[in-house]
């Protein structure tokens, strides 16, 4: 019998220790250490080959080839955009998201189009039976000769089948269900997840197959089977959105082959994910004009400007502490903006509950949408609607001043494209060039000046 050794591994950060702790000494998580049995490796032989697939000698920087192989163009523009212009052969991509958000749906559709237009796809599912996947594929009207299904969770078997089928793209749904036989721990454990991902990465690099891994996220919102997974892969994508809303955002948070924070926008329909090429238009589609408490912000998601409607409602606090309820915006920004409105403009918000909502289920964390949030709150407070042709861009500082934001020109063009006639922006030290025709810039120094234009008090 091979000798075994037990050790304790933190399921949150992957820290390993010979004995368990109630609290992980590395990341501070409570009750996260789990015992794992390991076989003790045979002593290394003198002539052992180095591990890893890449053996190389030092090269001069100038002589290094930049050839990453030709990107495979997926006939699904929103998906390509997030990947940085297509799939890079030999790369490994992790797609994370909450259960039920649409990861399997999206990847089934992507497999369908790739199998039809690019090459063979092997879809490995550890969660659903082949019949279930077929039913979904029928619902999504996926018909592809070159799409192969495999329901398997044993990694060695999967790699054997990959060598047989030799696909262009391999999809593993999900990495938490896979296991390597030679490891004692159960599937989903951090050692299994890390080992399986590591082996699939070597497979991708040595064979040129592009691998997509589906990863579940934990309650806290990070991909289960910790950060180590994010280090192994080349690209990390998150599919996010409000499950009660139709819009889904595919966001890249790490990309070794392209820009990060790119987003692709989809709409979940009865027939799967539908691309939304003009998201601003879609987000503003249900806008009610002349309603108090609504303001339009122009945010940037990667290189793409997006117009979103921010709604605020202030209502007198019934008793006790006033409540602050953000939905789609950061709580801290909501607190900051409401404090600035109280102190610098004199709104009596300390006796008001405040609710802020981003329409369409979007999440915005860009400070450039502060101004829209402030104006929406003031508009609800005074019960006075904001003119429908006004868009707002600007970050709010602690003394009520408006701070400049990046990529102003791209934002202005998007606003003009959607028919906005005026934009309130922070006063710049130099003249803004490239202002679109038909859009009037109103530059203001502080929040009080912005309110004087947006919600005038006579
Ligand atoms: P799924 O892709 O299974 O989510 P994940 O793999 O991220 O866990 O998506 C499941 C949800 O999507 C389910 O609640 C039903 C919904 N759905 C649609 O609205 N339309 C469709 O065409 C499909 C296939 C699913
Ligand atoms: Mg799924």
GROMACS .gro file of C-alpha atoms and ligand atoms in nm:
model
  484
    1UNK     CA    1   0.000   0.000   0.000
    2UNK     CA    2   0.131   0.346  -0.083
    3UNK     CA    3   0.216   0.562   0.213
    4UNK     CA    4  -0.032   0.837   0.283
    5UNK     CA    5  -0.014   1.162   0.468
    6UNK     CA    6  -0.292   1.385   0.582
    7UNK     CA    7  -0.296   1.760   0.569
    8UNK     CA    8  -0.552   2.034   0.613
    9UNK     CA    9  -0.638   2.265   0.324
   10UNK     CA   10  -0.829   2.592   0.345
   11UNK     CA   11  -1.120   2.578   0.101
   12UNK     CA   12  -1.112   2.951   0.060
   13UNK     CA   13  -0.750   3.030  -0.020
   14UNK     CA   14  -0.580   2.693  -0.069
   15UNK     CA   15  -0.348   2.731   0.235
   16UNK     CA   16  -0.210   2.394   0.347
   17UNK     CA   17  -0.107   2.303   0.703
   18UNK     CA   18  -0.020   1.977   0.882
   19UNK     CA   19  -0.296   2.038   1.136
   20UNK     CA   20  -0.636   2.204   1.123
   21UNK     CA   21  -0.720   2.548   1.256
   22UNK     CA   22  -1.060   2.689   1.342
   23UNK     CA   23  -0.960   2.994   1.149
   24UNK     CA   24  -0.730   2.988   0.845
   25UNK     CA   25  -0.400   3.157   0.941
   26UNK     CA   26  -0.356   3.277   0.584
   27UNK     CA   27  -0.689   3.434   0.486
   28UNK     CA   28  -0.871   3.455   0.818
   29UNK     CA   29  -1.176   3.253   0.706
   30UNK     CA   30  -1.346   3.055   0.985
   31UNK     CA   31  -1.413   2.679   0.962
   32UNK     CA   32  -1.266   2.651   0.615
   33UNK     CA   33  -0.991   2.393   0.679
   34UNK     CA   34  -1.072   2.045   0.550
   35UNK     CA   35  -0.860   1.734   0.598
   36UNK     CA   36  -0.721   1.576   0.285
   37UNK     CA   37  -0.532   1.249   0.245
   38UNK     CA   38  -0.242   1.254   0.006
   39UNK     CA   39  -0.024   0.979  -0.124
   40UNK     CA   40   0.336   1.048  -0.044
   41UNK     CA   41   0.519   1.093  -0.373
   42UNK     CA   42   0.808   0.863  -0.454
   43UNK     CA   43   1.144   1.031  -0.409
   44UNK     CA   44   1.245   1.216  -0.720
   45UNK     CA   45   1.489   1.041  -0.945
   46UNK     CA   46   1.805   1.221  -1.050
   47UNK     CA   47   1.718   1.227  -1.417
   48UNK     CA   48   1.355   1.329  -1.371
   49UNK     CA   49   1.208   1.549  -1.645
   50UNK     CA   50   1.104   1.894  -1.531
   51UNK     CA   51   0.730   1.919  -1.480
   52UNK     CA   52   0.513   2.142  -1.694
   53UNK     CA   53   0.476   2.128  -2.066
   54UNK     CA   54   0.690   2.418  -2.171
   55UNK     CA   55   1.065   2.373  -2.189
   56UNK     CA   56   1.248   2.659  -2.343
   57UNK     CA   57   1.576   2.844  -2.349
   58UNK     CA   58   1.617   3.218  -2.293
   59UNK     CA   59   1.549   3.430  -2.601
   60UNK     CA   60   1.613   3.794  -2.679
   61UNK     CA   61   1.294   3.998  -2.645
   62UNK     CA   62   1.326   4.117  -3.005
   63UNK     CA   63   1.342   3.761  -3.133
   64UNK     CA   64   1.032   3.638  -2.956
   65UNK     CA   65   0.754   3.556  -3.196
   66UNK     CA   66   0.428   3.734  -3.123
   67UNK     CA   67   0.229   3.471  -3.300
   68UNK     CA   68  -0.045   3.350  -3.065
   69UNK     CA   69  -0.211   3.169  -3.353
   70UNK     CA   70  -0.505   3.309  -3.538
   71UNK     CA   71  -0.801   3.397  -3.319
   72UNK     CA   72  -1.109   3.193  -3.393
   73UNK     CA   73  -1.389   3.427  -3.470
   74UNK     CA   74  -1.717   3.321  -3.307
   75UNK     CA   75  -2.019   3.439  -3.504
   76UNK     CA   76  -2.159   3.601  -3.190
   77UNK     CA   77  -2.033   3.957  -3.169
   78UNK     CA   78  -2.102   4.024  -2.801
   79UNK     CA   79  -1.908   3.710  -2.705
   80UNK     CA   80  -1.610   3.798  -2.926
   81UNK     CA   81  -1.596   4.148  -2.786
   82UNK     CA   82  -1.553   4.023  -2.431
   83UNK     CA   83  -1.281   3.778  -2.532
   84UNK     CA   84  -1.091   4.059  -2.703
   85UNK     CA   85  -1.183   3.970  -3.062
   86UNK     CA   86  -1.224   3.593  -3.070
   87UNK     CA   87  -1.102   3.272  -2.911
   88UNK     CA   88  -0.727   3.227  -2.880
   89UNK     CA   89  -0.622   2.867  -2.958
   90UNK     CA   90  -0.460   2.695  -2.661
   91UNK     CA   91  -0.612   2.936  -2.412
   92UNK     CA   92  -0.818   2.848  -2.109
   93UNK     CA   93  -1.119   3.058  -2.014
   94UNK     CA   94  -1.313   3.048  -1.690
   95UNK     CA   95  -1.680   3.150  -1.695
   96UNK     CA   96  -1.820   3.223  -1.349
   97UNK     CA   97  -2.167   3.317  -1.237
   98UNK     CA   98  -2.443   3.243  -0.990
   99UNK     CA   99  -2.649   2.926  -1.035
  100UNK     CA  100  -2.928   2.970  -1.286
  101UNK     CA  101  -2.791   3.289  -1.437
  102UNK     CA  102  -2.743   3.125  -1.779
  103UNK     CA  103  -2.386   2.991  -1.806
  104UNK     CA  104  -2.491   2.656  -1.950
  105UNK     CA  105  -2.741   2.823  -2.181
  106UNK     CA  106  -2.483   3.068  -2.314
  107UNK     CA  107  -2.212   2.806  -2.363
  108UNK     CA  108  -2.455   2.565  -2.534
  109UNK     CA  109  -2.540   2.837  -2.782
  110UNK     CA  110  -2.175   2.928  -2.830
  111UNK     CA  111  -2.093   2.556  -2.886
  112UNK     CA  112  -2.365   2.540  -3.148
  113UNK     CA  113  -2.232   2.829  -3.353
  114UNK     CA  114  -1.869   2.721  -3.314
  115UNK     CA  115  -1.951   2.364  -3.420
  116UNK     CA  116  -2.131   2.495  -3.727
  117UNK     CA  117  -1.877   2.749  -3.838
  118UNK     CA  118  -1.539   2.690  -3.676
  119UNK     CA  119  -1.468   2.331  -3.575
  120UNK     CA  120  -1.548   2.035  -3.352
  121UNK     CA  121  -1.677   2.110  -3.002
  122UNK     CA  122  -1.677   1.864  -2.714
  123UNK     CA  123  -1.920   1.963  -2.439
  124UNK     CA  124  -1.848   1.777  -2.116
  125UNK     CA  125  -2.121   1.802  -1.856
  126UNK     CA  126  -2.086   1.682  -1.500
  127UNK     CA  127  -2.416   1.829  -1.392
  128UNK     CA  128  -2.683   1.737  -1.643
  129UNK     CA  129  -2.761   1.416  -1.829
  130UNK     CA  130  -2.721   1.395  -2.206
  131UNK     CA  131  -3.102   1.387  -2.238
  132UNK     CA  132  -3.135   1.709  -2.040
  133UNK     CA  133  -2.876   1.880  -2.255
  134UNK     CA  134  -3.045   1.757  -2.571
  135UNK     CA  135  -3.380   1.894  -2.450
  136UNK     CA  136  -3.223   2.231  -2.384
  137UNK     CA  137  -3.049   2.225  -2.723
  138UNK     CA  138  -3.383   2.159  -2.892
  139UNK     CA  139  -3.536   2.449  -2.708
  140UNK     CA  140  -3.249   2.669  -2.821
  141UNK     CA  141  -3.277   2.525  -3.176
  142UNK     CA  142  -2.916   2.413  -3.178
  143UNK     CA  143  -2.840   2.177  -3.459
  144UNK     CA  144  -2.478   2.096  -3.521
  145UNK     CA  145  -2.310   1.794  -3.669
  146UNK     CA  146  -1.982   1.866  -3.500
  147UNK     CA  147  -2.110   1.915  -3.147
  148UNK     CA  148  -2.028   1.618  -2.923
  149UNK     CA  149  -2.169   1.563  -2.576
  150UNK     CA  150  -2.007   1.371  -2.296
  151UNK     CA  151  -2.144   1.325  -1.947
  152UNK     CA  152  -1.842   1.243  -1.737
  153UNK     CA  153  -1.671   1.371  -1.425
  154UNK     CA  154  -1.353   1.165  -1.426
  155UNK     CA  155  -1.079   1.384  -1.565
  156UNK     CA  156  -0.865   1.099  -1.700
  157UNK     CA  157  -1.164   0.970  -1.899
  158UNK     CA  158  -1.233   1.316  -2.032
  159UNK     CA  159  -0.876   1.363  -2.149
  160UNK     CA  160  -0.889   1.022  -2.318
  161UNK     CA  161  -1.205   1.124  -2.504
  162UNK     CA  162  -1.051   1.460  -2.597
  163UNK     CA  163  -0.761   1.275  -2.757
  164UNK     CA  164  -1.007   1.061  -2.951
  165UNK     CA  165  -1.240   1.338  -3.072
  166UNK     CA  166  -0.968   1.603  -3.107
  167UNK     CA  167  -1.197   1.904  -3.073
  168UNK     CA  168  -1.116   2.268  -3.147
  169UNK     CA  169  -1.301   2.375  -2.835
  170UNK     CA  170  -1.356   2.181  -2.513
  171UNK     CA  171  -1.620   2.294  -2.265
  172UNK     CA  172  -1.614   2.164  -1.908
  173UNK     CA  173  -1.937   2.232  -1.717
  174UNK     CA  174  -1.850   2.264  -1.432
  175UNK     CA  175  -1.496   2.244  -1.293
  176UNK     CA  176  -1.635   2.183  -0.943
  177UNK     CA  177  -1.786   1.849  -1.050
  178UNK     CA  178  -1.463   1.710  -1.198
  179UNK     CA  179  -1.217   1.492  -1.015
  180UNK     CA  180  -0.877   1.337  -1.067
  181UNK     CA  181  -0.869   0.975  -0.946
  182UNK     CA  182  -0.524   0.994  -0.795
  183UNK     CA  183  -0.632   1.261  -0.547
  184UNK     CA  184  -0.813   1.149  -0.236
  185UNK     CA  185  -1.026   1.458  -0.178
  186UNK     CA  186  -1.381   1.478  -0.309
  187UNK     CA  187  -1.486   1.679  -0.618
  188UNK     CA  188  -1.528   2.050  -0.553
  189UNK     CA  189  -1.254   2.054  -0.290
  190UNK     CA  190  -0.991   2.312  -0.351
  191UNK     CA  191  -0.717   2.056  -0.425
  192UNK     CA  192  -0.935   1.880  -0.682
  193UNK     CA  193  -1.043   2.201  -0.849
  194UNK     CA  194  -0.686   2.328  -0.867
  195UNK     CA  195  -0.545   1.999  -0.991
  196UNK     CA  196  -0.814   1.946  -1.256
  197UNK     CA  197  -0.780   2.303  -1.380
  198UNK     CA  198  -0.401   2.267  -1.389
  199UNK     CA  199  -0.421   1.948  -1.595
  200UNK     CA  200  -0.672   2.101  -1.835
  201UNK     CA  201  -0.443   2.399  -1.871
  202UNK     CA  202  -0.152   2.173  -1.971
  203UNK     CA  203  -0.384   2.000  -2.214
  204UNK     CA  204  -0.480   2.334  -2.368
  205UNK     CA  205  -0.121   2.455  -2.396
  206UNK     CA  206   0.016   2.132  -2.539
  207UNK     CA  207  -0.264   2.061  -2.786
  208UNK     CA  208  -0.384   2.408  -2.889
  209UNK     CA  209  -0.739   2.323  -2.787
  210UNK     CA  210  -0.930   2.611  -2.639
  211UNK     CA  211  -1.084   2.513  -2.306
  212UNK     CA  212  -1.382   2.680  -2.138
  213UNK     CA  213  -1.440   2.602  -1.772
  214UNK     CA  214  -1.765   2.681  -1.598
  215UNK     CA  215  -1.713   2.783  -1.236
  216UNK     CA  216  -1.972   2.826  -0.964
  217UNK     CA  217  -1.955   3.127  -0.743
  218UNK     CA  218  -1.990   3.123  -0.368
  219UNK     CA  219  -2.234   3.327  -0.163
  220UNK     CA  220  -1.973   3.599  -0.132
  221UNK     CA  221  -1.956   3.624  -0.510
  222UNK     CA  222  -1.612   3.481  -0.578
  223UNK     CA  223  -1.552   3.169  -0.785
  224UNK     CA  224  -1.565   2.867  -0.555
  225UNK     CA  225  -1.232   2.690  -0.537
  226UNK     CA  226  -1.063   3.017  -0.471
  227UNK     CA  227  -0.836   3.263  -0.636
  228UNK     CA  228  -0.593   2.989  -0.737
  229UNK     CA  229  -0.828   2.903  -1.020
  230UNK     CA  230  -0.819   3.260  -1.147
  231UNK     CA  231  -0.439   3.247  -1.152
  232UNK     CA  232  -0.430   2.928  -1.358
  233UNK     CA  233  -0.655   3.041  -1.641
  234UNK     CA  234  -0.584   3.300  -1.910
  235UNK     CA  235  -0.921   3.472  -1.905
  236UNK     CA  236  -1.187   3.511  -1.638
  237UNK     CA  237  -1.539   3.602  -1.744
  238UNK     CA  238  -1.836   3.664  -1.518
  239UNK     CA  239  -2.195   3.637  -1.625
  240UNK     CA  240  -2.401   3.863  -1.407
  241UNK     CA  241  -2.741   4.021  -1.385
  242UNK     CA  242  -3.050   4.029  -1.175
  243UNK     CA  243  -3.221   3.686  -1.202
  244UNK     CA  244  -3.558   3.862  -1.206
  245UNK     CA  245  -3.458   4.077  -1.501
  246UNK     CA  246  -3.387   3.969  -1.854
  247UNK     CA  247  -3.052   4.146  -1.907
  248UNK     CA  248  -2.728   3.955  -1.857
  249UNK     CA  249  -2.384   4.110  -1.865
  250UNK     CA  250  -2.082   3.908  -1.966
  251UNK     CA  251  -1.784   4.086  -1.817
  252UNK     CA  252  -1.414   4.009  -1.848
  253UNK     CA  253  -1.223   4.064  -1.524
  254UNK     CA  254  -0.894   3.915  -1.637
  255UNK     CA  255  -0.771   3.868  -1.990
  256UNK     CA  256  -0.419   3.781  -2.097
  257UNK     CA  257  -0.518   3.838  -2.460
  258UNK     CA  258  -0.723   4.155  -2.452
  259UNK     CA  259  -0.863   4.443  -2.254
  260UNK     CA  260  -1.039   4.377  -1.926
  261UNK     CA  261  -1.369   4.518  -1.810
  262UNK     CA  262  -1.514   4.471  -2.157
  263UNK     CA  263  -1.880   4.380  -2.141
  264UNK     CA  264  -2.115   4.196  -2.370
  265UNK     CA  265  -2.486   4.242  -2.318
  266UNK     CA  266  -2.743   3.967  -2.365
  267UNK     CA  267  -3.110   3.928  -2.296
  268UNK     CA  268  -3.244   3.599  -2.157
  269UNK     CA  269  -3.547   3.506  -2.365
  270UNK     CA  270  -3.764   3.199  -2.412
  271UNK     CA  271  -3.520   3.089  -2.680
  272UNK     CA  272  -3.199   3.141  -2.487
  273UNK     CA  273  -2.960   3.435  -2.480
  274UNK     CA  274  -3.016   3.701  -2.742
  275UNK     CA  275  -2.743   3.953  -2.815
  276UNK     CA  276  -2.822   4.317  -2.741
  277UNK     CA  277  -2.611   4.522  -2.983
  278UNK     CA  278  -2.746   4.862  -2.861
  279UNK     CA  279  -2.761   4.822  -2.484
  280UNK     CA  280  -2.819   5.191  -2.407
  281UNK     CA  281  -3.131   5.185  -2.620
  282UNK     CA  282  -3.251   4.870  -2.447
  283UNK     CA  283  -3.184   5.008  -2.099
  284UNK     CA  284  -3.379   5.325  -2.173
  285UNK     CA  285  -3.664   5.150  -2.353
  286UNK     CA  286  -3.904   5.154  -2.060
  287UNK     CA  287  -3.817   5.499  -1.940
  288UNK     CA  288  -4.106   5.711  -1.819
  289UNK     CA  289  -4.034   6.075  -1.894
  290UNK     CA  290  -4.146   6.349  -1.657
  291UNK     CA  291  -4.129   6.120  -1.354
  292UNK     CA  292  -3.956   6.273  -1.051
  293UNK     CA  293  -3.653   6.084  -0.924
  294UNK     CA  294  -3.521   5.961  -1.257
  295UNK     CA  295  -3.190   6.071  -1.410
  296UNK     CA  296  -2.976   5.938  -1.693
  297UNK     CA  297  -2.611   5.854  -1.626
  298UNK     CA  298  -2.351   5.782  -1.891
  299UNK     CA  299  -2.111   5.518  -1.759
  300UNK     CA  300  -1.824   5.336  -1.928
  301UNK     CA  301  -1.803   4.960  -1.927
  302UNK     CA  302  -1.457   4.891  -2.066
  303UNK     CA  303  -1.442   5.080  -2.393
  304UNK     CA  304  -1.816   5.097  -2.431
  305UNK     CA  305  -2.029   5.388  -2.312
  306UNK     CA  306  -2.365   5.291  -2.166
  307UNK     CA  307  -2.661   5.508  -2.082
  308UNK     CA  308  -2.856   5.389  -1.782
  309UNK     CA  309  -3.148   5.525  -1.591
  310UNK     CA  310  -3.097   5.581  -1.219
  311UNK     CA  311  -3.406   5.609  -1.007
  312UNK     CA  312  -3.421   5.748  -0.655
  313UNK     CA  313  -3.702   5.766  -0.408
  314UNK     CA  314  -3.687   5.966  -0.089
  315UNK     CA  315  -3.967   5.929   0.160
  316UNK     CA  316  -3.999   6.051   0.520
  317UNK     CA  317  -3.864   5.806   0.775
  318UNK     CA  318  -4.146   5.657   0.980
  319UNK     CA  319  -3.938   5.596   1.291
  320UNK     CA  320  -3.582   5.533   1.402
  321UNK     CA  321  -3.284   5.559   1.172
  322UNK     CA  322  -3.341   5.658   0.811
  323UNK     CA  323  -3.280   5.370   0.570
  324UNK     CA  324  -3.051   5.370   0.270
  325UNK     CA  325  -3.127   5.097   0.016
  326UNK     CA  326  -2.908   5.071  -0.295
  327UNK     CA  327  -2.989   4.837  -0.580
  328UNK     CA  328  -2.722   4.825  -0.850
  329UNK     CA  329  -2.509   5.103  -0.698
  330UNK     CA  330  -2.249   5.085  -0.424
  331UNK     CA  331  -2.379   5.152  -0.072
  332UNK     CA  332  -2.076   5.369   0.008
  333UNK     CA  333  -2.133   5.592  -0.293
  334UNK     CA  334  -2.498   5.627  -0.198
  335UNK     CA  335  -2.399   5.733   0.155
  336UNK     CA  336  -2.139   5.975   0.024
  337UNK     CA  337  -2.372   6.140  -0.226
  338UNK     CA  338  -2.654   6.174   0.027
  339UNK     CA  339  -2.415   6.321   0.285
  340UNK     CA  340  -2.288   6.575   0.032
  341UNK     CA  341  -2.645   6.671  -0.060
  342UNK     CA  342  -2.731   6.724   0.309
  343UNK     CA  343  -2.421   6.920   0.401
  344UNK     CA  344  -2.345   7.120   0.086
  345UNK     CA  345  -2.689   7.177  -0.061
  346UNK     CA  346  -2.897   7.167   0.256
  347UNK     CA  347  -3.138   6.887   0.167
  348UNK     CA  348  -3.287   6.746   0.489
  349UNK     CA  349  -3.206   6.386   0.398
  350UNK     CA  350  -3.139   6.280   0.757
  351UNK     CA  351  -3.512   6.241   0.802
  352UNK     CA  352  -3.569   6.062   0.473
  353UNK     CA  353  -3.540   5.696   0.367
  354UNK     CA  354  -3.355   5.675   0.037
  355UNK     CA  355  -3.388   5.403  -0.225
  356UNK     CA  356  -3.172   5.404  -0.536
  357UNK     CA  357  -3.225   5.165  -0.823
  358UNK     CA  358  -3.048   5.107  -1.155
  359UNK     CA  359  -3.308   5.018  -1.414
  360UNK     CA  360  -3.252   4.695  -1.605
  361UNK     CA  361  -3.061   4.509  -1.332
  362UNK     CA  362  -2.726   4.667  -1.420
  363UNK     CA  363  -2.461   4.717  -1.155
  364UNK     CA  364  -2.266   5.040  -1.178
  365UNK     CA  365  -1.959   5.100  -0.970
  366UNK     CA  366  -1.816   5.389  -1.167
  367UNK     CA  367  -1.801   5.718  -0.972
  368UNK     CA  368  -1.889   5.903  -1.294
  369UNK     CA  369  -2.252   5.816  -1.225
  370UNK     CA  370  -2.249   6.003  -0.889
  371UNK     CA  371  -2.393   6.318  -1.040
  372UNK     CA  372  -2.692   6.135  -1.188
  373UNK     CA  373  -2.754   5.971  -0.851
  374UNK     CA  374  -2.740   6.305  -0.669
  375UNK     CA  375  -2.971   6.474  -0.915
  376UNK     CA  376  -3.217   6.182  -0.904
  377UNK     CA  377  -3.231   6.209  -0.523
  378UNK     CA  378  -3.286   6.584  -0.533
  379UNK     CA  379  -3.550   6.542  -0.801
  380UNK     CA  380  -3.741   6.296  -0.584
  381UNK     CA  381  -3.693   6.511  -0.274
  382UNK     CA  382  -3.840   6.820  -0.445
  383UNK     CA  383  -4.087   6.600  -0.635
  384UNK     CA  384  -3.987   6.768  -0.956
  385UNK     CA  385  -3.910   6.583  -1.280
  386UNK     CA  386  -3.587   6.636  -1.475
  387UNK     CA  387  -3.610   6.741  -1.840
  388UNK     CA  388  -3.604   6.435  -2.067
  389UNK     CA  389  -3.322   6.566  -2.288
  390UNK     CA  390  -3.064   6.593  -2.007
  391UNK     CA  391  -2.783   6.344  -1.940
  392UNK     CA  392  -2.544   6.360  -1.644
  393UNK     CA  393  -2.173   6.282  -1.621
  394UNK     CA  394  -1.950   6.353  -1.322
  395UNK     CA  395  -1.798   6.230  -1.001
  396UNK     CA  396  -1.900   6.405  -0.679
  397UNK     CA  397  -1.624   6.513  -0.437
  398UNK     CA  398  -1.660   6.556  -0.062
  399UNK     CA  399  -1.697   6.932  -0.077
  400UNK     CA  400  -1.969   6.904  -0.339
  401UNK     CA  401  -1.735   6.978  -0.629
  402UNK     CA  402  -1.764   6.785  -0.952
  403UNK     CA  403  -1.456   6.595  -1.062
  404UNK     CA  404  -1.354   6.531  -1.418
  405UNK     CA  405  -1.412   6.186  -1.563
  406UNK     CA  406  -1.224   5.993  -1.832
  407UNK     CA  407  -1.335   5.926  -2.189
  408UNK     CA  408  -1.576   6.218  -2.194
  409UNK     CA  409  -1.596   6.237  -2.569
  410UNK     CA  410  -1.707   5.872  -2.610
  411UNK     CA  411  -1.976   5.929  -2.348
  412UNK     CA  412  -2.101   6.243  -2.517
  413UNK     CA  413  -2.126   6.070  -2.853
  414UNK     CA  414  -2.333   5.789  -2.707
  415UNK     CA  415  -2.568   6.041  -2.541
  416UNK     CA  416  -2.604   6.234  -2.868
  417UNK     CA  417  -2.671   5.911  -3.058
  418UNK     CA  418  -2.966   5.839  -2.829
  419UNK     CA  419  -3.115   6.181  -2.889
  420UNK     CA  420  -3.006   6.370  -2.577
  421UNK     CA  421  -2.977   6.743  -2.639
  422UNK     CA  422  -2.792   6.859  -2.326
  423UNK     CA  423  -2.530   6.705  -2.100
  424UNK     CA  424  -2.426   6.837  -1.760
  425UNK     CA  425  -2.054   6.775  -1.716
  426UNK     CA  426  -1.780   6.888  -1.474
  427UNK     CA  427  -1.601   7.211  -1.565
  428UNK     CA  428  -1.275   7.118  -1.736
  429UNK     CA  429  -0.949   7.306  -1.730
  430UNK     CA  430  -0.916   7.276  -2.104
  431UNK     CA  431  -1.180   7.291  -2.370
  432UNK     CA  432  -1.351   6.961  -2.450
  433UNK     CA  433  -1.280   6.882  -2.812
  434UNK     CA  434  -1.488   6.658  -3.027
  435UNK     CA  435  -1.829   6.752  -2.890
  436UNK     CA  436  -2.095   6.587  -3.107
  437UNK     CA  437  -2.323   6.809  -3.314
  438UNK     CA  438  -2.657   6.884  -3.160
  439UNK     CA  439  -2.543   6.822  -2.803
  440UNK     CA  440  -2.507   7.121  -2.574
  441UNK     CA  441  -2.251   7.095  -2.295
  442UNK     CA  442  -2.340   7.260  -1.968
  443UNK     CA  443  -2.029   7.264  -1.754
  444UNK     CA  444  -2.075   7.318  -1.383
  445UNK     CA  445  -1.831   7.343  -1.093
  446UNK     CA  446  -2.034   7.181  -0.819
  447UNK     CA  447  -2.346   6.993  -0.733
  448UNK     CA  448  -2.543   7.306  -0.641
  449UNK     CA  449  -2.484   7.451  -0.989
  450UNK     CA  450  -2.592   7.121  -1.145
  451UNK     CA  451  -2.913   7.121  -0.942
  452UNK     CA  452  -2.983   7.482  -1.044
  453UNK     CA  453  -3.002   7.362  -1.405
  454UNK     CA  454  -3.163   7.020  -1.353
  455UNK     CA  455  -3.415   7.088  -1.078
  456UNK     CA  456  -3.446   7.468  -1.065
  457UNK     CA  457  -3.607   7.614  -0.751
  458UNK     CA  458  -3.787   7.933  -0.826
  459LIG     P1  459  -2.866   2.781  -1.694
  459LIG     O1  460  -2.795   2.808  -1.821
  459LIG     O2  461  -2.900   2.640  -1.664
  459LIG     O3  462  -2.788   2.845  -1.571
  459LIG     P2  463  -2.648   2.804  -1.508
  459LIG     O4  464  -2.582   2.707  -1.598
  459LIG     O5  465  -2.575   2.937  -1.499
  459LIG     O6  466  -2.677   2.750  -1.372
  459LIG     O7  467  -2.996   2.873  -1.698
  459LIG     C1  468  -3.107   2.836  -1.632
  459LIG     C2  469  -3.211   2.944  -1.632
  459LIG     O8  470  -3.229   3.008  -1.756
  459LIG     C3  471  -3.341   2.882  -1.595
  459LIG     O9  472  -3.390   2.950  -1.482
  459LIG     C4  473  -3.429   2.900  -1.712
  459LIG     C5  474  -3.366   3.008  -1.791
  459LIG     N1  475  -3.379   2.986  -1.937
  459LIG     C6  476  -3.453   3.077  -2.013
  459LIG    O10  477  -3.510   3.172  -1.962
  459LIG     N2  478  -3.463   3.057  -2.149
  459LIG     C7  479  -3.401   2.953  -2.211
  459LIG    O11  480  -3.412   2.939  -2.334
  459LIG     C8  481  -3.327   2.860  -2.130
  459LIG     C9  482  -3.258   2.743  -2.193
  459LIG    C10  483  -3.317   2.882  -1.995
  460LIG    MG1  484  -2.534   2.504  -1.557
   0.00000   0.00000   0.00000
